[in-house]
Amino acid sequence: MKNYKFKFWHYGLVVTLIVAALITYNLEASDKSFFLSGETSHGHHQIELACTTCHGDGFAGQDFMQQACLNCHAEELVQANDSHPRKKFLDPRNAGLLAHLDARLCVSCHTEHKPEITHEMGVTLAGDFCVHCHSDIAEDRPSHAGFGFDTCASAGCHNYHDNRFLYEDFLAERIDTPDLLANAQLPLRTLVIEWQKTHPDSRPLTAHDMDMEIESVAPETLTGIRHAWADSTHALTNTNCSSCHVDNQTEFTSAEIVTMCGGCHAEQRETFTQGKHGLRFSSQLPEEFRRTVGAMSPVAAQIAMQPAASTELSCTSCHGAHELDMRFAAVEACLGCHDDEHSRNYRASAHFKAWQSDAAEGVSCAGCHLPREENNGRIAINHNQNHNLQPNEKMLPVCLSCHGVEFSVAVLADERQLKSNFRSPVSKGHDTFNLIRDRIARIKTNK
Amino acid sequence: MRIRAFILAATAALTACGEQQGIAPQRMADAIFAVIEADRAAYTNNVVNRLQNEEGVIKADEHWKDTKALPLPAQMLRMGSERVAEQGAGFNYALLSQWAINSQNKPRTDLERQGLEFIVENPGNNFYGTEKLGDTEYFTAIYPDVAVSPACVSCHNEHVDSPRKDFELGQTMGGVVIRFPL
């Protein structure tokens, strides 16, 4: 055989072909991770490989990306009564302002894959971004003269999007309330009561009504399941085994659980898939991503989690498959995974003491982070636990169920209080009330 | 003579063909303002003033969502203008004033300042001009926004942030600015 002499460019060609093959395989058949242009922000990291959701075919333009943001976030912005909606900036008289900061596009302030410049809430601008349009604020509000523009949105006074609970009339209405209200009480859940009203003739099922027997399950296990189910709201609301175990199916993937529960609990599934717990099951994501990537797990979280926590997140991770223990779901389920300072301090807090003494009047993790929202007279649980987290003034409606507004605003703006789970001494109110106290008096006089 | 007349007629016809067809910006702006003004007056008088001031059925409030009240007439106008802008209808309009309660609604361009001053000093007259905003030339028309009901006057005179508190019924409180890109 002829002794063929390889030249340098031959080696170069082979290496190039191998690299090209690897890249092509990653793009077309694998997870596309080679194409991540930088670490993804905390809001998107768990869906970072659903590239086409935001980038389309890779050549999608600005309009596609803007619509991608809106596909997931538009509804929340409407709910927030967005103070800076895109439509406010479409008037050509804003041309001068838009030359500094194009507020018509989400990515002007929230650029992805830029960890080195990403701040809280995924903002990738310097903290004094308000100055671009409000540099003359001291002319209207002399009390604001000398304030740094990096404090507008970081001191608990204003937010760019959501100011529903920070505007003067709202504060004026509530300013004289005490730190702890006499009738402190979170809204009571009404879904079971509503169901009973619409099914007046229905009687609760008992352990004897169970409509499924499984030979493969040990008798003692089955007895435990039988009693757990019989004590649950499923038995109370006439939901028997076969409602979930269609065709005697006993093993379910997390995706199947979320789909199945959502069959009856559509609102809960919708809000669950909007938060980080269930985001990977969002209907906004490509079917292929949902099928291949699977459920979120504490292992993939960016915040502190218990080392042993590795379960997949679905409805049953918190509620259990049969017992539906709401007390467990509201505290133990959360603390089984979350291991940050705020979570670790909860069991030493006044909120937990109240929870231990009376679950109806106490405050659990879920009481604050899965807020009870009124809709047409019904109180339902919002299962998006990120809904009122950032900016944390969105938590105010929950706090105000039990506390005065000045106390609540001050506590939410105090990082020490958040970390200690509100066990630090409350030294003083929030400066925002000192700034507007005389204005509030005038507003009240004009009412 | 006939040849000259024919040449003149042909030239006139060709010139007319070369001109842009359509409605002149000023005429179009006047028509749009007529609609805006009519809707605004109808809402102010027949909804807000009647239900709030005369019959006391429901209030109009700046934070109408929270207070389950009626939107203020100025807010209704702005909601309409924002919808038009979102639809890309080819024109924009805004309600502005030297005495705006929200300072974002004070005049921002030189032509806005000039026009608002003109309509206040010349009641019953409109103001027309052109201006360049960004890279685009605009035809801008400014029409007086007159206090058509006691609700307008009382709200502006009593609001804590109102820079002027001596408005009277029938006075020009600001202007509706309509813009077309040229």
XYZ file of C-alpha atoms in Angstrom:
629
model
C 0.000 0.000 0.000
C 1.268 3.355 -0.949
C 2.488 5.298 2.045
C 0.250 8.348 1.755
C 1.656 11.516 3.249
C -0.917 13.644 5.085
C -0.346 17.327 4.751
C -1.140 19.873 7.425
C -4.297 21.093 5.706
C -5.639 17.547 5.661
C -5.531 17.473 9.440
C -7.202 20.896 9.508
C -9.959 19.626 7.251
C -10.580 16.554 9.421
C -10.696 18.622 12.628
C -13.042 21.134 10.988
C -15.371 18.364 9.825
C -15.419 16.756 13.278
C -16.182 20.101 14.976
C -18.871 20.863 12.378
C -20.426 17.447 12.927
C -20.489 17.950 16.699
C -22.055 21.401 16.374
C -24.627 20.163 13.880
C -25.494 17.211 16.119
C -25.915 19.558 19.109
C -28.133 21.866 17.083
C -30.286 19.344 15.299
C -30.383 16.257 17.500
C -29.239 17.282 20.957
C -30.061 20.068 23.435
C -28.534 23.092 21.578
C -26.484 23.940 24.665
C -23.445 24.853 22.487
C -25.437 27.823 21.253
C -26.145 29.447 24.627
C -24.502 32.832 24.330
C -24.179 33.311 28.090
C -25.664 32.250 31.399
C -29.434 32.736 31.435
C -31.145 34.888 34.067
C -32.948 33.382 37.062
C -36.270 33.910 35.335
C -35.470 31.782 32.288
C -32.641 29.426 33.248
C -34.833 26.365 33.543
C -36.238 26.843 30.053
C -33.051 28.128 28.453
C -32.939 25.255 26.002
C -36.368 26.072 24.611
C -34.464 28.380 22.235
C -37.132 28.663 19.553
C -39.678 30.045 22.014
C -37.802 33.368 22.075
C -35.565 33.171 18.996
C -37.821 31.465 16.472
C -35.764 29.791 13.767
C -32.648 31.675 14.824
C -33.182 34.437 12.300
C -36.308 35.908 13.890
C -36.282 39.664 14.195
C -37.083 42.157 16.912
C -40.849 41.878 16.427
C -40.819 38.115 16.960
C -38.749 38.419 20.142
C -40.971 41.198 21.494
C -44.038 39.043 20.865
C -42.277 36.099 22.562
C -41.911 38.196 25.717
C -45.562 39.182 25.544
C -46.765 35.618 24.963
C -45.740 34.786 28.518
C -45.765 38.145 30.306
C -48.509 40.286 28.706
C -51.281 39.048 30.987
C -49.224 39.751 34.088
C -48.491 43.277 32.863
C -52.189 43.906 32.327
C -52.933 42.632 35.840
C -50.182 44.910 37.159
C -51.869 47.905 35.531
C -48.453 48.524 33.970
C -47.285 52.074 34.637
C -45.097 52.107 31.513
C -46.950 50.089 28.862
C -45.618 50.088 25.308
C -48.711 51.942 24.092
C -47.734 55.020 26.126
C -44.557 55.398 24.074
C -46.046 55.138 20.595
C -46.840 58.865 20.381
C -44.154 60.528 18.216
C -43.753 63.280 20.817
C -41.706 60.691 22.749
C -39.121 60.421 19.944
C -36.560 62.386 21.950
C -36.982 60.170 25.012
C -36.900 56.952 23.007
C -33.566 57.988 21.526
C -32.147 57.527 25.060
C -34.148 54.470 26.042
C -36.514 52.627 23.702
C -39.216 51.742 26.229
C -41.321 50.119 23.503
C -39.194 46.971 23.650
C -38.788 44.629 26.630
C -35.184 43.850 25.666
C -34.168 47.484 26.060
C -34.175 46.853 29.818
C -34.157 43.046 30.018
C -31.392 41.622 27.840
C -30.946 37.870 28.284
C -27.689 35.913 28.532
C -25.806 38.863 30.098
C -25.118 37.695 33.666
C -22.424 40.311 34.219
C -24.948 43.162 33.914
C -28.151 41.435 35.088
C -29.609 42.889 38.277
C -32.748 42.092 40.251
C -35.825 41.348 38.170
C -33.627 40.674 35.167
C -32.918 44.368 34.578
C -29.783 44.909 32.534
C -29.631 48.703 32.781
C -27.773 50.720 35.376
C -29.947 51.226 38.466
C -30.530 54.912 37.717
C -32.469 54.268 34.483
C -35.377 56.480 35.614
C -33.219 59.553 34.991
C -33.590 59.152 31.228
C -37.145 60.518 31.360
C -37.621 61.906 34.893
C -34.509 64.016 35.401
C -36.721 67.028 36.206
C -38.729 65.280 38.943
C -37.578 67.759 41.616
C -39.451 70.550 39.785
C -42.756 68.779 40.504
C -41.692 67.194 43.786
C -39.171 69.431 45.573
C -39.014 66.813 48.329
C -37.229 64.543 45.841
C -34.365 66.996 45.179
C -31.039 65.333 45.821
C -32.305 61.776 45.723
C -30.165 59.424 43.693
C -31.988 58.079 40.656
C -30.817 54.600 41.606
C -33.163 54.768 44.627
C -36.460 55.335 42.744
C -37.121 51.657 42.159
C -34.939 50.112 44.846
C -36.154 51.801 48.043
C -39.701 50.480 48.147
C -41.247 53.699 46.762
C -41.816 53.107 43.034
C -41.691 50.313 40.492
C -41.341 50.569 36.733
C -44.293 48.287 35.950
C -46.378 47.597 39.036
C -47.433 50.465 41.294
C -50.906 49.206 42.162
C -50.189 49.337 45.879
C -47.835 52.309 46.013
C -49.812 55.238 44.607
C -50.750 58.056 46.968
C -54.500 57.562 47.085
C -54.012 53.899 47.954
C -51.622 54.794 50.784
C -53.793 57.698 51.943
C -56.772 55.388 52.306
C -54.838 53.143 54.690
C -52.223 55.329 56.365
C -53.669 55.405 59.871
C -54.030 51.653 60.293
C -52.131 49.991 63.203
C -49.169 47.680 62.642
C -51.278 44.610 63.474
C -54.968 44.768 62.608
C -57.575 43.668 65.142
C -59.301 41.526 62.505
C -56.095 40.093 61.034
C -57.132 37.279 58.720
C -56.153 36.009 55.291
C -59.121 35.474 52.955
C -60.690 32.069 53.503
C -60.677 29.603 50.630
C -64.077 29.036 49.103
C -63.668 26.431 46.347
C -64.971 23.448 48.363
C -67.871 25.523 49.702
C -68.639 26.638 46.144
C -68.590 23.017 44.974
C -70.932 21.978 47.768
C -73.324 24.789 46.844
C -73.504 23.582 43.262
C -73.831 19.899 44.327
C -76.322 20.096 47.209
C -77.383 16.452 46.907
C -73.910 15.004 46.815
C -72.772 13.050 49.878
C -69.092 12.583 50.801
C -67.586 9.260 49.746
C -66.225 6.941 52.424
C -63.474 4.346 52.476
C -66.048 1.683 51.498
C -66.924 3.561 48.304
C -63.435 3.196 46.817
C -63.945 1.976 43.250
C -60.545 0.442 42.601
C -58.723 -2.620 43.904
C -55.138 -3.289 42.879
C -53.656 -6.682 43.476
C -50.104 -5.523 42.899
C -50.225 -3.187 45.905
C -49.578 -4.623 49.366
C -52.749 -4.731 51.489
C -51.341 -2.486 54.228
C -50.287 0.097 51.636
C -53.717 -0.025 50.057
C -55.353 0.452 53.459
C -53.211 3.545 54.024
C -54.186 4.913 50.621
C -57.853 4.110 51.281
C -57.929 6.093 54.516
C -55.839 8.969 53.163
C -58.238 9.337 50.241
C -61.362 8.963 52.408
C -60.204 11.878 54.580
C -59.362 14.086 51.597
C -61.325 16.749 49.768
C -61.489 14.362 46.808
C -63.717 11.995 48.783
C -65.604 14.996 50.132
C -66.304 16.195 46.592
C -67.262 12.809 45.144
C -64.008 12.205 43.280
C -63.321 8.482 43.287
C -60.154 6.554 42.379
C -61.191 5.953 38.786
C -61.426 9.680 38.121
C -57.604 9.794 38.129
C -56.658 6.149 37.659
C -58.273 5.844 34.268
C -57.794 2.319 32.888
C -56.283 1.332 36.250
C -53.111 3.306 35.486
C -50.975 3.493 38.627
C -47.691 4.946 37.410
C -47.671 8.534 36.147
C -44.988 10.886 34.865
C -44.925 14.402 36.290
C -46.274 15.746 33.008
C -49.162 13.283 33.126
C -49.953 14.287 36.712
C -50.076 17.982 35.827
C -52.259 17.285 32.791
C -54.580 15.003 34.743
C -55.029 17.319 37.734
C -55.476 20.239 35.342
C -58.444 18.433 33.840
C -60.461 19.497 36.885
C -58.181 22.202 38.310
C -57.542 24.255 35.174
C -56.958 27.578 36.968
C -54.462 25.949 39.311
C -52.613 24.288 36.443
C -52.507 27.567 34.537
C -50.964 29.512 37.413
C -48.688 26.575 38.400
C -47.183 26.575 34.904
C -46.599 30.334 35.058
C -44.278 30.058 38.081
C -40.871 28.489 38.366
C -42.256 25.284 39.904
C -44.238 24.369 36.812
C -42.768 26.579 34.109
C -41.392 23.657 32.132
C -44.976 22.490 31.553
C -46.099 25.851 30.179
C -48.222 25.584 27.063
C -46.170 28.466 25.624
C -43.149 26.154 25.292
C -42.564 23.845 22.314
C -44.087 20.388 22.660
C -40.710 18.789 22.004
C -39.127 20.713 24.898
C -41.884 19.745 27.300
C -41.586 16.116 26.257
C -37.815 15.848 26.448
C -36.667 18.150 29.258
C -39.084 16.990 31.957
C -40.161 18.561 35.211
C -38.241 21.102 37.279
C -36.310 19.728 40.222
C -34.717 21.462 43.248
C -31.392 20.123 41.944
C -31.636 22.576 39.034
C -32.545 25.577 41.200
C -30.306 28.633 41.438
C -31.248 29.381 45.067
C -30.354 27.376 48.184
C -32.144 24.022 48.437
C -31.949 21.108 50.860
C -29.122 18.784 49.713
C -31.423 15.767 49.774
C -34.223 17.442 47.820
C -34.289 15.928 44.359
C -37.935 15.249 43.632
C -39.601 16.293 40.386
C -42.076 19.121 40.795
C -45.660 18.375 39.938
C -48.980 18.726 41.774
C -48.350 15.664 43.934
C -44.918 16.894 45.119
C -46.704 19.241 47.504
C -50.233 17.846 47.759
C -49.449 14.118 47.809
C -51.258 11.697 45.572
C -54.077 10.710 47.925
C -53.988 12.599 51.203
C -54.156 16.167 49.782
C -52.959 17.445 53.149
C -53.220 21.231 52.853
C -51.222 21.833 56.038
C -48.367 19.749 54.637
C -48.641 21.461 51.271
C -48.564 24.909 52.888
C -45.410 24.469 54.993
C -43.646 21.106 55.135
C -43.666 20.656 51.367
C -41.961 24.049 50.920
C -39.385 23.548 53.670
C -38.646 20.062 52.378
C -36.804 21.748 49.505
C -36.164 25.444 50.270
C -33.106 26.104 52.408
C -32.460 29.854 52.123
C -32.187 32.124 55.168
C -35.792 33.336 54.959
C -37.103 29.763 54.804
C -34.818 28.490 57.572
C -36.057 31.244 59.908
C -39.747 30.611 59.312
C -40.218 28.052 62.102
C -38.929 30.614 64.625
C -41.234 33.369 63.385
C -44.446 34.823 64.804
C -46.156 33.756 61.595
C -45.332 30.102 62.285
C -46.441 30.337 65.931
C -49.801 31.613 64.758
C -49.938 28.849 62.131
C -49.292 26.199 64.777
C -51.994 27.531 67.055
C -54.654 27.987 64.378
C -54.258 27.048 60.732
C -57.152 29.281 59.721
C -55.636 32.416 61.212
C -51.954 31.501 61.063
C -49.578 32.343 58.265
C -47.932 29.555 56.312
C -45.441 29.748 53.449
C -48.345 29.279 51.053
C -50.430 31.935 52.818
C -48.035 34.596 51.495
C -46.428 32.988 48.444
C -49.507 31.350 46.932
C -51.842 34.288 47.454
C -55.562 33.839 47.872
C -57.175 35.950 45.179
C -60.766 37.066 44.848
C -62.425 36.635 41.482
C -66.151 37.208 41.125
C -66.707 36.450 44.785
C -64.612 33.280 44.734
C -61.333 32.998 46.610
C -58.878 30.838 44.710
C -55.212 30.050 45.301
C -52.771 31.468 42.778
C -50.326 28.578 42.287
C -47.655 30.791 40.697
C -45.448 31.283 43.734
C -43.393 33.854 41.837
C -46.431 36.021 41.157
C -45.961 38.386 44.100
C -42.250 37.921 44.777
C -40.608 40.545 42.606
C -40.807 43.414 43.138
C -41.847 42.416 46.624
C -44.316 45.308 46.977
C -46.604 42.974 45.014
C -46.885 41.110 48.327
C -48.662 44.117 49.901
C -52.257 42.852 49.426
C -51.298 39.758 51.442
C -49.551 41.770 54.188
C -52.435 44.239 54.376
C -54.825 41.432 55.303
C -53.218 41.528 58.744
C -50.942 44.582 58.968
C -51.034 48.364 58.538
C -49.722 49.860 55.320
C -46.848 51.859 56.811
C -45.608 48.833 58.736
C -45.939 46.595 55.674
C -44.140 48.940 53.273
C -41.323 49.452 55.787
C -40.864 45.741 56.447
C -40.918 44.748 52.779
C -38.230 47.332 52.024
C -35.960 46.031 54.801
C -33.612 43.280 53.610
C -32.829 42.210 57.214
C -36.511 41.625 57.897
C -36.896 39.463 54.825
C -33.887 37.317 55.694
C -34.852 36.922 59.362
C -38.443 36.094 58.410
C -39.639 39.299 60.113
C -37.976 38.572 63.434
C -35.785 41.710 63.420
C -37.017 44.680 65.461
C -39.024 47.182 63.389
C -37.195 50.419 64.086
C -39.205 52.995 62.139
C -41.641 53.518 59.333
C -40.748 54.016 55.707
C -39.440 57.384 54.512
C -41.948 57.429 51.692
C -44.662 58.295 54.240
C -42.603 61.176 55.654
C -42.219 62.550 52.143
C -45.901 62.495 51.339
C -47.556 62.912 54.741
C -48.574 66.538 54.156
C -49.680 65.695 50.611
C -51.800 62.843 51.959
C -53.420 65.255 54.424
C -54.268 67.547 51.499
C -55.581 64.647 49.416
C -57.821 63.582 52.297
C -59.065 67.159 52.764
C -60.023 67.331 49.087
C -62.020 64.080 49.248
C -56.008 79.694 -30.379
C -57.495 76.202 -30.284
C -54.042 74.661 -30.142
C -53.059 76.949 -27.264
C -56.264 76.073 -25.395
C -55.619 72.376 -25.976
C -52.041 72.669 -24.663
C -53.242 74.549 -21.576
C -55.964 71.974 -20.882
C -53.551 69.072 -21.368
C -50.969 70.683 -19.083
C -53.611 71.279 -16.388
C -54.804 67.677 -16.652
C -51.277 66.273 -16.442
C -50.443 68.518 -13.492
C -53.557 67.349 -11.681
C -52.595 63.728 -12.334
C -49.143 64.355 -10.875
C -50.519 65.762 -7.644
C -51.014 63.532 -4.645
C -54.540 62.282 -4.410
C -56.419 62.142 -1.109
C -57.576 64.404 1.651
C -55.376 67.272 2.804
C -53.852 66.695 6.268
C -55.595 69.753 7.755
C -59.003 68.635 6.526
C -58.382 65.114 7.798
C -57.207 66.427 11.197
C -60.291 68.652 11.473
C -62.530 65.654 10.776
C -60.769 63.469 13.317
C -60.975 66.212 15.923
C -64.710 66.524 15.311
C -65.099 62.843 16.238
C -62.814 63.093 19.279
C -64.519 66.233 20.535
C -68.010 64.831 20.018
C -67.217 61.590 21.875
C -65.495 63.497 24.635
C -68.369 65.935 25.140
C -70.941 63.135 25.040
C -69.060 61.084 27.650
C -68.384 64.096 29.881
C -71.962 65.409 29.816
C -74.111 62.303 29.426
C -72.101 59.859 31.491
C -69.779 61.534 33.993
C -71.604 64.755 34.754
C -75.026 63.095 34.778
C -74.145 60.022 36.837
C -71.678 61.681 39.186
C -72.777 65.289 39.632
C -76.507 65.239 38.861
C -77.811 61.810 39.871
C -75.045 60.769 42.272
C -75.123 57.171 41.036
C -71.417 56.538 40.593
C -68.241 58.566 40.869
C -65.585 59.162 38.248
C -62.158 58.570 39.717
C -58.543 58.667 38.611
C -58.023 55.144 40.017
C -61.272 53.866 38.557
C -60.256 50.194 38.526
C -59.522 50.089 42.255
C -62.461 52.236 43.250
C -64.881 50.561 40.796
C -65.685 53.993 39.375
C -65.953 55.631 35.952
C -62.764 56.630 34.146
C -62.248 60.388 33.968
C -63.027 62.001 30.595
C -59.343 62.767 30.024
C -58.475 59.130 30.741
C -61.133 57.966 28.272
C -59.600 60.172 25.600
C -56.117 58.800 26.341
C -57.353 55.196 26.265
C -58.717 55.899 22.782
C -55.516 57.546 21.609
C -53.417 54.633 22.908
C -55.631 52.120 21.107
C -55.298 54.097 17.881
C -51.507 54.196 18.317
C -51.359 50.429 18.928
C -53.355 49.810 15.760
C -50.850 51.820 13.710
C -53.674 53.872 12.202
C -51.308 56.355 10.566
C -51.884 59.221 12.956
C -51.619 59.996 16.660
C -53.442 62.272 19.017
C -52.919 63.414 22.580
C -54.517 65.636 25.184
C -52.006 68.171 26.472
C -52.047 71.284 28.611
C -49.727 73.877 30.097
C -51.613 73.134 33.318
C -51.651 69.334 33.091
C -52.087 67.479 36.379
C -49.605 64.851 35.189
C -46.478 66.681 34.077
C -45.933 64.077 31.323
C -48.899 65.716 29.571
C -47.367 69.168 29.470
C -46.080 70.438 26.109
C -42.770 68.846 25.188
C -41.947 70.146 21.697
C -41.565 73.787 20.626
C -44.576 73.493 18.336
C -46.727 72.077 21.152
C -45.798 75.039 23.385
C -46.423 77.529 20.582
C -49.737 75.946 19.599
C -51.121 75.642 23.135
C -50.309 79.301 23.807
C -51.996 80.281 20.528
C -55.282 78.469 21.211
C -55.492 79.931 24.722
C -54.848 83.469 23.482
C -57.121 83.084 20.440
C -60.316 81.366 21.626
C -62.190 79.608 18.851
C -59.120 79.242 16.629
C -57.064 76.170 15.837
C -53.324 75.993 15.309
C -51.553 74.188 12.456
C -47.889 73.611 11.757
C -45.180 71.123 10.848
C -42.361 69.791 12.996
C -39.624 67.183 12.849
C -39.657 64.555 15.591
C -36.849 62.018 15.393
C -36.260 61.452 11.693
C -39.845 62.125 10.642
C -41.613 65.297 9.536
C -45.126 65.697 10.989
C -48.159 67.805 10.250
C -49.415 68.894 13.668
C -52.824 70.367 14.438
C -53.786 71.694 17.864
C -57.414 72.264 18.876
C -58.725 73.936 22.019
C -59.996 71.626 24.747
C -62.739 73.575 26.437
C -64.282 72.938 29.873
C -67.662 71.668 28.702
C -69.086 70.664 32.071
C -68.777 71.556 35.768
C -67.065 68.179 36.302
C -64.030 69.356 34.292
C -63.674 72.568 36.267
C -64.236 71.173 39.742
C -61.844 68.246 39.277
C -58.984 70.374 37.953
C -59.487 73.153 40.475
C -59.482 70.724 43.403
C -56.801 68.208 42.444
C -53.751 68.369 44.720
C -51.367 68.297 41.740
C -53.213 70.786 39.550
C -50.946 73.768 38.799
C -53.968 76.018 38.142
C -57.070 76.190 40.298
C -59.139 79.041 38.813
C -60.651 77.401 35.724
C -64.153 78.456 34.721
C -66.767 76.768 32.556
C -66.135 77.455 28.860
C -62.451 78.255 29.269
C -59.722 76.533 27.268
C -58.017 74.111 29.621
C -55.596 72.590 27.127
C -55.494 71.224 23.616
C -55.987 68.112 21.551
C -52.881 67.565 19.419
C -53.292 65.517 16.225
C -50.244 64.450 14.184
C -49.725 62.919 10.752
C -46.337 61.844 9.401
C -45.667 63.635 6.112
